[in-house]
Coordinates of C-alpha atoms in Angstrom, one line a residue:
N1 CA 25.6 28.2 73.7
Q2 CA 22.7 28.7 71.5
F3 CA 24.9 28.9 68.4
L4 CA 26.5 25.5 69.4
Q5 CA 23.1 24.0 69.9
S6 CA 22.0 25.3 66.5
M7 CA 25.0 23.9 64.8
T8 CA 24.6 20.5 66.5
E9 CA 20.9 20.3 65.1
V10 CA 22.2 21.3 61.7
A11 CA 25.0 18.6 61.9
T12 CA 22.4 15.9 63.0
K13 CA 20.1 16.7 60.1
L14 CA 23.0 16.8 57.7
E15 CA 24.2 13.4 59.0
R16 CA 20.7 11.7 58.7
K17 CA 20.4 13.1 54.9
L18 CA 23.8 11.7 54.1
E19 CA 22.9 8.3 55.5
C20 CA 19.9 8.3 53.2
R21 CA 22.1 9.4 50.2
P22 CA 22.4 6.7 47.6
D23 CA 26.0 5.4 47.1
K24 CA 28.1 6.3 44.0
Q25 CA 27.5 2.9 42.2
D26 CA 23.7 3.2 42.6
L27 CA 23.8 6.6 41.0
V28 CA 25.9 5.2 38.1
D29 CA 23.5 2.3 37.7
R30 CA 20.6 4.7 37.4
N31 CA 22.4 6.9 34.8
V32 CA 22.5 9.9 37.3
L33 CA 26.3 9.9 37.5
K34 CA 28.7 8.9 34.7
E35 CA 31.4 6.6 35.5
G36 CA 35.1 7.8 35.0
A37 CA 36.9 11.1 35.0
P38 CA 34.8 14.3 34.1
R39 CA 37.3 15.3 31.4
L40 CA 37.1 11.8 29.9
Q41 CA 33.4 11.8 30.1
A42 CA 33.2 15.2 28.3
A43 CA 35.5 14.1 25.6
K44 CA 33.5 10.8 25.2
E45 CA 30.2 12.7 24.9
A46 CA 31.8 15.0 22.3
V47 CA 33.0 11.9 20.2
R48 CA 29.4 10.5 20.4
K49 CA 27.9 13.7 19.2
E50 CA 30.2 14.0 16.4
K51 CA 29.5 10.5 15.3
L52 CA 25.8 11.1 15.5
A53 CA 26.2 14.3 13.5
Q54 CA 28.3 12.5 10.7
N55 CA 25.7 9.7 10.7
L56 CA 22.8 12.2 10.2
D57 CA 24.8 13.9 7.4
H58 CA 25.3 10.6 5.7
M59 CA 21.6 9.7 6.1
F60 CA 20.5 13.1 4.7
G61 CA 22.9 12.5 1.8
Q62 CA 21.2 9.2 1.0
R63 CA 17.6 10.5 1.4
P64 CA 15.7 10.4 -1.9
E65 CA 14.7 13.5 -3.6
R66 CA 11.0 14.7 -3.5
D67 CA 10.4 13.7 -7.1
E68 CA 11.5 10.2 -6.5
L69 CA 9.2 10.0 -3.4
E70 CA 6.3 11.2 -5.5
Q71 CA 7.0 8.7 -8.3
R72 CA 7.0 5.8 -5.6
N73 CA 3.7 7.2 -4.3
I74 CA 5.3 7.6 -0.8
I75 CA 4.3 11.3 -0.8
K76 CA 1.5 13.0 -3.0
G77 CA 2.6 15.6 -5.5
D78 CA 0.0 18.2 -4.9
Q79 CA 1.7 20.8 -2.8
T80 CA -1.2 23.1 -2.9
I81 CA -3.1 21.0 -0.3
A82 CA -2.2 20.9 3.2
P83 CA -0.7 17.5 4.1
A84 CA -3.4 17.1 6.8
L85 CA -6.1 17.4 4.2
Q86 CA -4.3 15.2 1.5
A87 CA -5.2 12.0 3.4
A88 CA -8.9 13.2 3.5
Q89 CA -8.8 14.0 -0.2
E90 CA -7.4 10.5 -1.0
A91 CA -10.1 8.9 1.0
L92 CA -12.7 10.8 -0.9
K93 CA -11.3 9.7 -4.3
K94 CA -11.1 6.1 -3.1
E95 CA -14.8 6.3 -2.0
K96 CA -15.8 8.1 -5.2
L97 CA -14.1 5.3 -7.1
A98 CA -15.8 2.5 -5.1
Q99 CA -19.2 4.1 -5.5
G100 CA -18.6 4.3 -9.4
L101 CA -17.6 0.6 -9.4
A102 CA -20.6 -0.4 -7.4
H103 CA -22.9 1.4 -9.8
K104 CA -21.2 -0.2 -12.8
L105 CA -21.6 -3.6 -11.1
E106 CA -25.3 -2.9 -10.6
Q107 CA -25.8 -2.1 -14.2
R108 CA -23.9 -5.1 -15.4
P109 CA -26.2 -7.5 -17.3
E110 CA -26.9 -11.0 -16.0
K111 CA -24.7 -13.9 -17.0
S112 CA -27.7 -15.7 -18.8
S113 CA -28.2 -12.6 -20.9
L114 CA -24.5 -12.5 -22.0
V115 CA -24.6 -16.2 -22.9
D116 CA -27.8 -15.6 -24.9
R117 CA -26.0 -12.9 -26.9
N118 CA -22.9 -15.0 -27.4
V119 CA -20.8 -12.6 -25.3
L120 CA -19.9 -15.4 -22.9
K121 CA -19.7 -19.1 -23.7
D122 CA -22.0 -21.5 -22.1
D123 CA -20.2 -23.1 -19.2
S124 CA -22.5 -26.0 -18.7
C125 CA -19.6 -28.4 -19.4
A126 CA -16.3 -28.7 -17.6
P127 CA -13.7 -26.0 -18.5
A128 CA -11.2 -28.6 -19.7
I129 CA -13.6 -29.6 -22.5
Q130 CA -14.9 -26.3 -23.5
A131 CA -12.5 -25.6 -26.2
A132 CA -13.2 -28.9 -27.7
K133 CA -16.9 -28.3 -27.5
S134 CA -16.6 -25.0 -29.2
E135 CA -14.5 -26.5 -31.9
L136 CA -17.1 -29.2 -32.4
E137 CA -19.9 -26.8 -32.7
R138 CA -18.0 -24.6 -35.2
E139 CA -17.3 -27.7 -37.2
K140 CA -20.9 -28.7 -37.1
L141 CA -22.1 -25.3 -38.2
S142 CA -19.5 -25.3 -41.0
Q143 CA -20.7 -28.7 -42.4
S144 CA -24.3 -27.5 -42.2
L145 CA -23.5 -24.4 -44.1
E146 CA -21.6 -26.3 -46.7
K147 CA -24.4 -28.7 -47.1
Q148 CA -27.0 -25.9 -47.6
I149 CA -24.6 -24.2 -50.2
Q150 CA -24.4 -27.4 -52.2
E151 CA -28.2 -27.9 -52.1
R152 CA -28.8 -24.2 -53.2
P153 CA -30.6 -23.9 -56.5
D154 CA -28.5 -22.4 -59.3
S155 CA -29.5 -19.2 -61.2
E156 CA -31.3 -21.1 -64.0
Q157 CA -33.6 -22.8 -61.6
L158 CA -34.4 -19.5 -59.9
L159 CA -35.1 -18.0 -63.3
Q160 CA -37.5 -20.8 -64.0
K161 CA -39.3 -20.3 -60.7
G162 CA -39.6 -16.7 -61.2
V163 CA -37.4 -15.7 -58.3
L164 CA -34.8 -13.9 -60.5
H165 CA -35.4 -11.8 -63.3
H166 CA -33.2 -11.1 -66.3

């Protein structure tokens, strides 16, 4: 009698659990169960894995060599430094370069000084007419020098004035 009662309790518990159990379609929808025959599923999975392996082989075959990646600046060539430290090294190089450029910019002469020394052109006129202005000034200087050369005293006059000696 006790055995029968125990079996009835177990059967009742099992029945409740089976009632709460999700149906087959729910398990398929949640990717817990695969749909179809088990042998077909295994064959399908094997084909998928083989295709994935072939795809990986192809991709590895297409992968560029290390030298090419270094030339394209994708990876750094220095293999003596750990990859984790290479980024820090690059950041330090950039910072050093930035500081050097900032120092050079601080030492750069003012624009007015460069204009006074004829390193830069005076840009007080519009850029479109700067070339014409420069050409005009050059022509004016040329004419002035030519006039001074024509008015220059000859050697006899300089001898008479005592500027030149025989």
